[in-house]
């Protein structure tokens, strides 16, 4: 386990796969784990499932090497399985999304059949694998089934997606609605540890055929630490754990990536996995290659500006002009890096990978209240890669006080790929806020 944490922090070792790290358990299984083998192009679904299972087994051997980790092994496997199932389903839906598959919520943000179905698929997977019984699954999740209880076209479409994804034709519409409503748990520090889910983070990106992420985390209720984070990013191409090249086009990088992942060649999307004390890993969603340990390749020198800073794609979600001021403040007198605008918690995955952006800023409108499911999984992914996520004043995000983050976030949320970048970012936000009286 120590070996693996070190791996994730050591940039020179970044591209070693989990299969290269030999835990005792892994050595026993070595007969069936081969790193980096090339697979035939046209692979059957069963073959894909099998290789995914092998790569997940290799990841678990590395992250759960001790016998004491047996409980974690089951927790991690369940989380990856749930996110992968939901991500595959969402990927299929996005390709053929029709106008009538989307509705506007009360706050005017969109929700689609895939948001509901992904939440049901993940809730059902957690319940099926719960050691304490399905009734003891604590899940804080974004959607509820209010709009689906009366039946109708939307309900039928959602339930059909769930029946297919769960391979269970017997599931009734009511059971699907009940599964969605498992996510109504209030969170907080009074009960036991709980799951946190955003079934589709960045629904606007999903509808716009851009980036989105299926985000599942697990929180220590008492401390508010995030113990586990899994991000399914179907439109973020997996490139052996290496970073995207800015030559892909700075401005349009997001749509270039999405187009590539949607292409006929079937480039696989990415799944990020992080667990407290175990590091951060990324692998292809289709199981075509092993997971790779990642750690942000932070540039500490002020001479060496990152190629970009990250922020929301949508200007309604974050004040783009203020982040521009902060970026100029950090690189005082030198040219500031341009923004890289990407929907969803894919930004946290990209930050963890390093090499493309070392800072991420989010300044929502003052009336907007941040939800815990928009950050929990990403916090673990960034922190286990050596980065820091906090509010705009540098304070830890308190994710165990209910479904919302505290009202006072000092103006927003920020993240750095290292302690040093995070520190510089928090200082620059304070200077920029004073200068603009924000
Ligand atoms: N007015 C708003 N201000 C800030 N964030 C918002 C707003 N409306 C929706 N969101 C949420 O912002 C997140 C997207 O973040 P980003 O801007 O980084 O892509 C989503 O979780 C989205 O909700 P939803 O999950 O319903 O899509
Ligand atoms: Mg969201």
Short mmCIF file of C-alpha atoms and ligand atoms in Angstrom, two decimals:
data_model
loop_
_atom_site.label_atom_id
_atom_site.label_comp_id
_atom_site.label_asym_id
_atom_site.label_seq_id
_atom_site.Cartn_x
_atom_site.Cartn_y
_atom_site.Cartn_z
CA UNK A 1 0.00 0.00 0.00
CA UNK A 2 2.84 2.39 0.95
CA UNK A 3 4.46 1.52 -2.34
CA UNK A 4 1.36 2.61 -4.17
CA UNK A 5 0.91 5.93 -2.39
CA UNK A 6 4.51 6.72 -3.20
CA UNK A 7 3.84 5.80 -6.80
CA UNK A 8 1.06 8.30 -7.09
CA UNK A 9 3.22 11.11 -5.75
CA UNK A 10 6.27 10.42 -7.86
CA UNK A 11 5.98 12.07 -11.23
CA UNK A 12 8.71 9.97 -12.82
CA UNK A 13 6.82 6.84 -11.94
CA UNK A 14 3.46 8.18 -13.06
CA UNK A 15 2.96 5.91 -15.96
CA UNK A 16 3.59 2.69 -14.13
CA UNK A 17 0.46 0.62 -14.11
CA UNK A 18 -1.06 -0.99 -11.09
CA UNK A 19 -0.03 -4.30 -12.54
CA UNK A 20 3.61 -3.26 -12.19
CA UNK A 21 3.30 -2.95 -8.43
CA UNK A 22 3.48 -6.32 -6.79
CA UNK A 23 1.63 -6.73 -3.54
CA UNK A 24 1.72 -10.21 -1.99
CA UNK A 25 -1.91 -10.79 -2.97
CA UNK A 26 -1.19 -9.68 -6.47
CA UNK A 27 1.76 -12.00 -6.85
CA UNK A 28 -0.58 -14.87 -6.06
CA UNK A 29 -2.84 -13.75 -8.87
CA UNK A 30 -0.13 -12.93 -11.31
CA UNK A 31 -1.09 -15.72 -13.59
CA UNK A 32 -4.13 -13.83 -14.71
CA UNK A 33 -2.95 -10.23 -14.59
CA UNK A 34 -0.84 -9.05 -17.47
CA UNK A 35 0.08 -5.40 -17.76
CA UNK A 36 -0.36 -3.43 -20.94
CA UNK A 37 -1.19 -6.34 -23.21
CA UNK A 38 -2.66 -5.30 -26.48
CA UNK A 39 -6.21 -6.44 -27.03
CA UNK A 40 -7.91 -7.17 -30.31
CA UNK A 41 -9.95 -4.22 -31.64
CA UNK A 42 -13.36 -5.76 -31.90
CA UNK A 43 -13.90 -7.08 -28.42
CA UNK A 44 -17.10 -8.70 -27.29
CA UNK A 45 -19.00 -7.27 -24.34
CA UNK A 46 -18.11 -10.35 -22.27
CA UNK A 47 -14.40 -9.95 -23.06
CA UNK A 48 -14.55 -6.27 -22.10
CA UNK A 49 -16.27 -7.14 -18.83
CA UNK A 50 -13.65 -9.76 -18.08
CA UNK A 51 -10.69 -7.48 -18.69
CA UNK A 52 -12.33 -4.70 -16.66
CA UNK A 53 -12.77 -7.16 -13.82
CA UNK A 54 -9.10 -8.14 -14.05
CA UNK A 55 -7.95 -4.53 -13.99
CA UNK A 56 -10.21 -3.72 -11.06
CA UNK A 57 -8.85 -6.81 -9.25
CA UNK A 58 -5.29 -5.56 -9.87
CA UNK A 59 -6.22 -2.09 -8.56
CA UNK A 60 -7.77 -3.63 -5.45
CA UNK A 61 -4.69 -5.79 -4.87
CA UNK A 62 -2.61 -2.63 -4.80
CA UNK A 63 -4.96 -0.50 -2.70
CA UNK A 64 -6.15 -3.26 -0.35
CA UNK A 65 -2.98 -5.30 0.11
CA UNK A 66 -3.52 -5.91 3.84
CA UNK A 67 -5.99 -8.41 5.20
CA UNK A 68 -7.43 -5.56 7.27
CA UNK A 69 -8.52 -4.01 4.00
CA UNK A 70 -11.12 -6.71 3.20
CA UNK A 71 -14.00 -4.36 3.96
CA UNK A 72 -12.48 -1.63 1.80
CA UNK A 73 -12.00 -4.11 -1.03
CA UNK A 74 -15.74 -4.72 -1.17
CA UNK A 75 -16.53 -1.01 -0.80
CA UNK A 76 -14.15 0.00 -3.60
CA UNK A 77 -15.32 -2.73 -5.96
CA UNK A 78 -18.94 -1.79 -5.43
CA UNK A 79 -18.25 1.90 -6.07
CA UNK A 80 -16.34 1.24 -9.30
CA UNK A 81 -18.94 -1.23 -10.52
CA UNK A 82 -21.78 1.21 -9.80
CA UNK A 83 -20.10 4.15 -11.54
CA UNK A 84 -19.07 2.08 -14.53
CA UNK A 85 -22.59 0.71 -15.07
CA UNK A 86 -24.12 4.16 -14.82
CA UNK A 87 -21.44 5.74 -17.05
CA UNK A 88 -21.96 3.15 -19.79
CA UNK A 89 -25.69 3.75 -19.67
CA UNK A 90 -25.25 7.56 -19.82
CA UNK A 91 -22.82 7.29 -22.73
CA UNK A 92 -25.42 5.39 -24.74
CA UNK A 93 -28.18 7.85 -23.88
CA UNK A 94 -26.12 10.95 -24.73
CA UNK A 95 -25.55 9.71 -28.28
CA UNK A 96 -29.27 9.57 -29.00
CA UNK A 97 -30.70 12.09 -26.54
CA UNK A 98 -34.04 13.47 -27.80
CA UNK A 99 -35.63 16.75 -26.77
CA UNK A 100 -38.41 15.01 -24.88
CA UNK A 101 -35.81 13.13 -22.76
CA UNK A 102 -34.93 16.38 -20.97
CA UNK A 103 -36.97 18.50 -18.54
CA UNK A 104 -36.31 21.81 -16.79
CA UNK A 105 -36.16 21.71 -12.99
CA UNK A 106 -37.61 24.44 -10.81
CA UNK A 107 -34.27 26.28 -10.79
CA UNK A 108 -34.30 26.08 -14.61
CA UNK A 109 -31.37 23.61 -14.71
CA UNK A 110 -32.02 20.56 -16.92
CA UNK A 111 -32.60 16.98 -15.82
CA UNK A 112 -32.71 14.04 -18.23
CA UNK A 113 -33.85 10.43 -18.22
CA UNK A 114 -30.18 9.52 -17.76
CA UNK A 115 -29.85 11.55 -14.51
CA UNK A 116 -32.73 9.59 -12.96
CA UNK A 117 -31.65 6.25 -14.38
CA UNK A 118 -28.02 6.68 -13.28
CA UNK A 119 -29.16 7.44 -9.73
CA UNK A 120 -31.38 4.32 -9.67
CA UNK A 121 -28.62 2.11 -11.10
CA UNK A 122 -26.11 3.28 -8.50
CA UNK A 123 -28.57 3.05 -5.60
CA UNK A 124 -29.56 -0.48 -6.63
CA UNK A 125 -25.91 -1.53 -6.99
CA UNK A 126 -25.09 -0.15 -3.53
CA UNK A 127 -28.11 -1.92 -2.04
CA UNK A 128 -27.25 -5.25 -3.69
CA UNK A 129 -23.75 -5.11 -2.23
CA UNK A 130 -24.53 -3.62 1.17
CA UNK A 131 -23.12 -5.71 4.03
CA UNK A 132 -25.53 -4.09 6.47
CA UNK A 133 -28.62 -4.84 4.33
CA UNK A 134 -30.17 -2.74 1.59
CA UNK A 135 -32.26 -0.72 4.06
CA UNK A 136 -29.06 0.54 5.68
CA UNK A 137 -27.62 2.24 2.60
CA UNK A 138 -27.15 5.94 3.42
CA UNK A 139 -27.04 7.91 0.18
CA UNK A 140 -27.13 11.67 -0.35
CA UNK A 141 -27.94 12.14 -4.04
CA UNK A 142 -29.15 14.92 -6.29
CA UNK A 143 -32.40 13.59 -7.80
CA UNK A 144 -35.76 12.48 -6.38
CA UNK A 145 -38.61 10.54 -7.98
CA UNK A 146 -41.39 13.12 -7.45
CA UNK A 147 -41.78 13.76 -11.18
CA UNK A 148 -41.82 10.03 -11.97
CA UNK A 149 -44.34 8.61 -9.49
CA UNK A 150 -47.37 9.38 -11.65
CA UNK A 151 -46.07 7.25 -14.51
CA UNK A 152 -45.99 8.35 -18.12
CA UNK A 153 -43.45 8.44 -20.93
CA UNK A 154 -40.57 9.78 -18.82
CA UNK A 155 -41.06 7.15 -16.11
CA UNK A 156 -41.22 4.34 -18.66
CA UNK A 157 -38.06 5.59 -20.41
CA UNK A 158 -36.15 5.81 -17.11
CA UNK A 159 -37.33 2.39 -15.92
CA UNK A 160 -36.38 0.77 -19.23
CA UNK A 161 -32.86 2.17 -18.99
CA UNK A 162 -32.53 0.85 -15.44
CA UNK A 163 -33.89 -2.61 -16.35
CA UNK A 164 -31.33 -2.87 -19.17
CA UNK A 165 -28.38 -1.56 -17.15
CA UNK A 166 -29.18 -3.84 -14.21
CA UNK A 167 -29.99 -6.75 -16.52
CA UNK A 168 -33.22 -7.24 -14.58
CA UNK A 169 -36.41 -7.21 -16.62
CA UNK A 170 -38.49 -7.82 -13.50
CA UNK A 171 -37.81 -4.43 -11.93
CA UNK A 172 -41.06 -2.49 -11.66
CA UNK A 173 -41.42 1.26 -12.24
CA UNK A 174 -42.24 1.66 -8.54
CA UNK A 175 -39.04 -0.15 -7.52
CA UNK A 176 -37.05 2.15 -9.79
CA UNK A 177 -38.68 5.21 -8.15
CA UNK A 178 -37.98 3.78 -4.69
CA UNK A 179 -34.33 3.24 -5.64
CA UNK A 180 -34.04 6.87 -6.77
CA UNK A 181 -35.51 8.03 -3.45
CA UNK A 182 -32.89 6.12 -1.47
CA UNK A 183 -30.84 9.22 -2.29
CA UNK A 184 -32.94 11.47 -0.06
CA UNK A 185 -30.68 10.87 2.97
CA UNK A 186 -29.84 14.13 4.71
CA UNK A 187 -26.17 13.43 5.45
CA UNK A 188 -24.57 15.26 8.39
CA UNK A 189 -22.42 14.00 11.26
CA UNK A 190 -25.09 12.31 13.39
CA UNK A 191 -25.45 8.96 11.59
CA UNK A 192 -22.89 6.57 10.11
CA UNK A 193 -20.65 7.09 7.10
CA UNK A 194 -22.58 7.84 3.91
CA UNK A 195 -22.41 7.79 0.13
CA UNK A 196 -22.68 10.98 -1.90
CA UNK A 197 -23.78 10.87 -5.53
CA UNK A 198 -24.19 13.24 -8.42
CA UNK A 199 -25.62 10.86 -11.04
CA UNK A 200 -24.78 13.30 -13.85
CA UNK A 201 -22.68 16.24 -12.81
CA UNK A 202 -22.79 18.88 -15.52
CA UNK A 203 -26.18 18.03 -16.98
CA UNK A 204 -25.90 21.11 -19.20
CA UNK A 205 -22.70 19.61 -20.64
CA UNK A 206 -24.45 16.25 -21.06
CA UNK A 207 -27.30 17.83 -22.99
CA UNK A 208 -24.85 19.99 -25.00
CA UNK A 209 -22.82 16.86 -25.98
CA UNK A 210 -19.84 18.07 -23.96
CA UNK A 211 -18.24 16.82 -20.75
CA UNK A 212 -20.12 15.40 -17.76
CA UNK A 213 -19.25 13.05 -14.92
CA UNK A 214 -20.89 10.34 -12.83
CA UNK A 215 -19.59 11.15 -9.33
CA UNK A 216 -19.73 8.85 -6.30
CA UNK A 217 -17.98 9.47 -2.99
CA UNK A 218 -18.01 8.02 0.52
CA UNK A 219 -17.77 10.32 3.54
CA UNK A 220 -16.63 9.76 7.10
CA UNK A 221 -19.63 11.25 8.88
CA UNK A 222 -17.72 12.20 12.03
CA UNK A 223 -14.69 13.92 10.48
CA UNK A 224 -16.11 15.00 7.13
CA UNK A 225 -13.10 13.43 5.39
CA UNK A 226 -13.82 11.91 1.99
CA UNK A 227 -12.75 8.26 2.15
CA UNK A 228 -13.40 7.34 -1.46
CA UNK A 229 -14.07 9.09 -4.76
CA UNK A 230 -14.93 7.64 -8.18
CA UNK A 231 -15.49 9.80 -11.26
CA UNK A 232 -16.86 8.26 -14.44
CA UNK A 233 -16.00 10.59 -17.34
CA UNK A 234 -17.30 8.97 -20.55
CA UNK A 235 -16.23 11.88 -22.78
CA UNK A 236 -12.76 12.33 -21.35
CA UNK A 237 -10.56 10.09 -23.50
CA UNK A 238 -8.22 7.76 -21.63
CA UNK A 239 -4.72 8.22 -22.96
CA UNK A 240 -2.75 5.82 -20.85
CA UNK A 241 -3.05 8.18 -17.91
CA UNK A 242 -1.12 10.85 -19.75
CA UNK A 243 -2.38 14.41 -19.99
CA UNK A 244 -4.22 15.90 -22.93
CA UNK A 245 -2.05 18.01 -25.19
CA UNK A 246 -2.93 21.66 -25.49
CA UNK A 247 -2.24 21.41 -29.18
CA UNK A 248 -5.66 19.78 -29.24
CA UNK A 249 -6.92 23.35 -29.28
CA UNK A 250 -7.01 25.55 -26.22
CA UNK A 251 -10.38 27.15 -26.80
CA UNK A 252 -12.26 24.18 -28.04
CA UNK A 253 -10.45 21.51 -26.05
CA UNK A 254 -13.61 20.43 -24.31
CA UNK A 255 -15.56 19.78 -27.48
CA UNK A 256 -12.54 18.25 -29.20
CA UNK A 257 -12.25 15.75 -26.36
CA UNK A 258 -15.96 15.02 -26.38
CA UNK A 259 -15.98 14.56 -30.14
CA UNK A 260 -13.05 12.18 -29.92
CA UNK A 261 -14.74 10.11 -27.23
CA UNK A 262 -17.93 10.01 -29.30
CA UNK A 263 -16.11 9.10 -32.47
CA UNK A 264 -16.77 5.93 -34.40
CA UNK A 265 -13.35 4.60 -33.42
CA UNK A 266 -14.82 4.26 -29.95
CA UNK A 267 -12.09 5.94 -27.90
CA UNK A 268 -12.70 4.91 -24.30
CA UNK A 269 -13.65 7.43 -21.64
CA UNK A 270 -11.92 7.60 -18.27
CA UNK A 271 -12.69 6.46 -14.75
CA UNK A 272 -10.83 8.04 -11.83
CA UNK A 273 -10.52 6.20 -8.53
CA UNK A 274 -9.13 7.57 -5.28
CA UNK A 275 -9.22 6.31 -1.70
CA UNK A 276 -7.92 8.00 1.42
CA UNK A 277 -4.28 7.10 1.98
CA UNK A 278 -4.17 4.94 -1.16
CA UNK A 279 -3.55 7.40 -4.02
CA UNK A 280 -5.41 8.34 -7.19
CA UNK A 281 -5.69 6.17 -10.30
CA UNK A 282 -7.21 6.47 -13.75
CA UNK A 283 -8.26 3.76 -16.18
CA UNK A 284 -10.32 3.40 -19.36
CA UNK A 285 -14.06 2.91 -18.83
CA UNK A 286 -14.12 0.01 -21.28
CA UNK A 287 -11.50 -2.02 -19.40
CA UNK A 288 -9.10 -2.07 -22.36
CA UNK A 289 -6.04 -1.21 -20.22
CA UNK A 290 -4.97 -1.34 -16.56
CA UNK A 291 -5.43 1.50 -14.09
CA UNK A 292 -2.50 3.90 -13.81
CA UNK A 293 -1.39 5.70 -10.63
CA UNK A 294 -1.44 9.48 -11.13
CA UNK A 295 -0.08 12.39 -9.15
CA UNK A 296 -0.19 15.97 -10.24
CA UNK A 297 2.99 17.11 -11.95
CA UNK A 298 2.99 20.43 -10.16
CA UNK A 299 5.09 23.30 -11.44
CA UNK A 300 6.32 25.13 -8.36
CA UNK A 301 8.28 27.82 -10.15
CA UNK A 302 6.64 31.14 -10.87
CA UNK A 303 8.66 31.24 -14.05
CA UNK A 304 6.88 28.16 -15.20
CA UNK A 305 3.21 29.13 -15.55
CA UNK A 306 0.70 26.33 -16.09
CA UNK A 307 -0.69 26.20 -19.62
CA UNK A 308 -4.21 26.97 -18.40
CA UNK A 309 -6.42 27.55 -15.36
CA UNK A 310 -9.72 25.74 -15.09
CA UNK A 311 -13.22 27.00 -14.52
CA UNK A 312 -16.85 26.18 -15.37
CA UNK A 313 -17.80 26.04 -19.02
CA UNK A 314 -21.01 27.85 -18.19
CA UNK A 315 -20.70 31.50 -17.09
CA UNK A 316 -23.94 31.12 -15.08
CA UNK A 317 -22.10 28.72 -12.75
CA UNK A 318 -18.99 30.79 -12.10
CA UNK A 319 -17.84 34.40 -12.54
CA UNK A 320 -15.41 34.16 -15.44
CA UNK A 321 -14.29 37.76 -15.23
CA UNK A 322 -13.28 37.48 -11.56
CA UNK A 323 -11.25 34.32 -12.17
CA UNK A 324 -9.49 36.21 -14.97
CA UNK A 325 -8.53 38.89 -12.42
CA UNK A 326 -7.28 36.21 -9.98
CA UNK A 327 -5.21 34.53 -12.71
CA UNK A 328 -3.60 37.88 -13.60
CA UNK A 329 -2.90 38.49 -9.91
CA UNK A 330 -1.06 35.17 -9.51
CA UNK A 331 1.14 35.87 -12.50
CA UNK A 332 1.62 39.52 -11.67
CA UNK A 333 3.47 41.26 -14.49
CA UNK A 334 3.68 38.13 -16.59
CA UNK A 335 1.11 36.84 -19.01
CA UNK A 336 -1.59 34.88 -17.21
CA UNK A 337 -2.54 31.46 -18.53
CA UNK A 338 -5.80 31.30 -20.47
CA UNK A 339 -8.92 29.63 -19.04
CA UNK A 340 -9.76 26.05 -19.85
CA UNK A 341 -13.54 25.80 -19.52
CA UNK A 342 -14.83 22.32 -18.85
CA UNK A 343 -18.18 21.13 -17.48
CA UNK A 344 -18.47 19.04 -14.32
CA UNK A 345 -16.05 17.34 -11.92
CA UNK A 346 -14.00 16.25 -14.93
CA UNK A 347 -12.06 19.37 -13.88
CA UNK A 348 -11.01 17.65 -10.66
CA UNK A 349 -9.82 14.62 -12.64
CA UNK A 350 -7.81 16.80 -15.01
CA UNK A 351 -6.28 18.68 -12.08
CA UNK A 352 -5.24 15.39 -10.48
CA UNK A 353 -3.61 14.27 -13.72
CA UNK A 354 -1.48 17.38 -13.86
CA UNK A 355 0.27 18.93 -16.80
CA UNK A 356 -2.70 20.84 -18.17
CA UNK A 357 -3.80 23.14 -15.36
CA UNK A 358 -2.66 23.53 -11.76
CA UNK A 359 -5.50 25.68 -10.51
CA UNK A 360 -9.30 25.54 -10.58
CA UNK A 361 -11.60 28.36 -9.51
CA UNK A 362 -15.36 28.46 -9.00
CA UNK A 363 -17.20 31.65 -8.03
CA UNK A 364 -20.97 31.00 -8.24
CA UNK A 365 -23.60 33.76 -7.95
CA UNK A 366 -23.92 34.91 -4.32
CA UNK A 367 -27.42 33.41 -3.94
CA UNK A 368 -26.36 29.97 -5.20
CA UNK A 369 -25.92 27.34 -2.48
CA UNK A 370 -23.30 24.69 -3.32
CA UNK A 371 -24.34 21.04 -2.93
CA UNK A 372 -22.01 18.42 -1.45
CA UNK A 373 -22.48 16.02 -4.42
CA UNK A 374 -20.85 18.55 -6.75
CA UNK A 375 -17.51 18.21 -4.94
CA UNK A 376 -17.21 15.14 -2.69
CA UNK A 377 -15.79 12.62 -5.19
CA UNK A 378 -13.53 15.27 -6.76
CA UNK A 379 -12.06 16.24 -3.37
CA UNK A 380 -10.69 12.72 -2.86
CA UNK A 381 -9.41 12.47 -6.45
CA UNK A 382 -7.46 15.75 -6.12
CA UNK A 383 -6.22 15.29 -2.56
CA UNK A 384 -4.92 11.76 -3.08
CA UNK A 385 -3.00 13.06 -6.09
CA UNK A 386 -1.26 15.61 -3.83
CA UNK A 387 -3.57 18.59 -4.41
CA UNK A 388 -5.85 20.63 -2.16
CA UNK A 389 -9.54 21.64 -2.50
CA UNK A 390 -11.00 24.33 -0.22
CA UNK A 391 -13.32 27.28 -0.07
CA UNK A 392 -12.08 30.59 -1.45
CA UNK A 393 -10.47 31.44 1.90
CA UNK A 394 -8.52 28.18 2.08
CA UNK A 395 -10.83 26.43 4.58
CA UNK A 396 -11.64 22.72 4.30
CA UNK A 397 -15.02 22.09 2.63
CA UNK A 398 -17.35 20.80 5.35
CA UNK A 399 -19.27 17.99 3.66
CA UNK A 400 -20.80 16.49 6.82
CA UNK A 401 -23.26 19.25 7.69
CA UNK A 402 -26.13 18.18 5.44
CA UNK A 403 -26.89 18.14 1.72
CA UNK A 404 -25.48 21.64 1.20
CA UNK A 405 -22.04 23.09 1.83
CA UNK A 406 -22.00 25.90 4.41
CA UNK A 407 -23.39 29.19 3.15
CA UNK A 408 -20.15 31.08 3.80
CA UNK A 409 -17.53 29.83 1.36
CA UNK A 410 -15.69 33.14 1.24
CA UNK A 411 -17.00 33.64 -2.30
CA UNK A 412 -16.45 30.24 -3.86
CA UNK A 413 -14.34 27.12 -4.15
CA UNK A 414 -10.79 26.69 -5.34
CA UNK A 415 -8.32 23.88 -5.89
CA UNK A 416 -4.61 23.54 -6.58
CA UNK A 417 -2.67 20.58 -7.90
CA UNK A 418 -0.24 20.97 -4.97
CA UNK A 419 -0.17 22.73 -1.59
CA UNK A 420 2.01 25.40 -3.11
CA UNK A 421 -0.33 26.17 -6.03
CA UNK A 422 -3.31 26.11 -3.70
CA UNK A 423 -1.61 28.56 -1.31
CA UNK A 424 -0.78 30.94 -4.13
CA UNK A 425 -4.33 30.72 -5.41
CA UNK A 426 -5.92 31.52 -2.03
CA UNK A 427 -3.57 34.51 -1.60
CA UNK A 428 -4.38 35.78 -5.09
CA UNK A 429 -8.14 35.47 -4.50
CA UNK A 430 -7.81 37.65 -1.37
CA UNK A 431 -5.81 40.28 -3.28
CA UNK A 432 -8.20 40.24 -6.26
CA UNK A 433 -11.26 40.43 -3.97
CA UNK A 434 -9.84 43.48 -2.20
CA UNK A 435 -8.94 45.12 -5.50
CA UNK A 436 -12.37 44.55 -7.02
CA UNK A 437 -14.31 44.92 -3.73
CA UNK A 438 -15.97 41.58 -4.43
N1 LIG B 1 -26.63 28.72 -11.08
C1 LIG B 1 -25.67 27.83 -10.80
N2 LIG B 1 -24.53 28.24 -10.24
C2 LIG B 1 -23.55 27.36 -9.95
N3 LIG B 1 -23.65 26.02 -10.19
C3 LIG B 1 -24.77 25.55 -10.76
C4 LIG B 1 -25.83 26.44 -11.09
N4 LIG B 1 -26.80 25.71 -11.64
C5 LIG B 1 -26.38 24.41 -11.65
N5 LIG B 1 -25.16 24.32 -11.11
C6 LIG B 1 -24.37 23.10 -10.91
O1 LIG B 1 -23.04 23.32 -11.28
C7 LIG B 1 -22.48 22.03 -11.55
C8 LIG B 1 -21.72 22.05 -12.82
O2 LIG B 1 -20.52 22.57 -12.49
P1 LIG B 1 -19.59 23.18 -13.58
O3 LIG B 1 -20.10 24.55 -13.80
O4 LIG B 1 -18.29 23.12 -12.87
O5 LIG B 1 -19.68 22.32 -14.76
C9 LIG B 1 -23.58 21.09 -11.69
O6 LIG B 1 -23.63 20.30 -10.55
C10 LIG B 1 -24.79 21.94 -11.78
O7 LIG B 1 -25.83 21.21 -11.35
P2 LIG B 1 -26.26 19.81 -12.08
O8 LIG B 1 -25.54 18.74 -11.32
O9 LIG B 1 -27.70 19.78 -11.89
O10 LIG B 1 -25.80 19.86 -13.51
MG1 LIG B 2 -24.03 18.42 -10.24
#
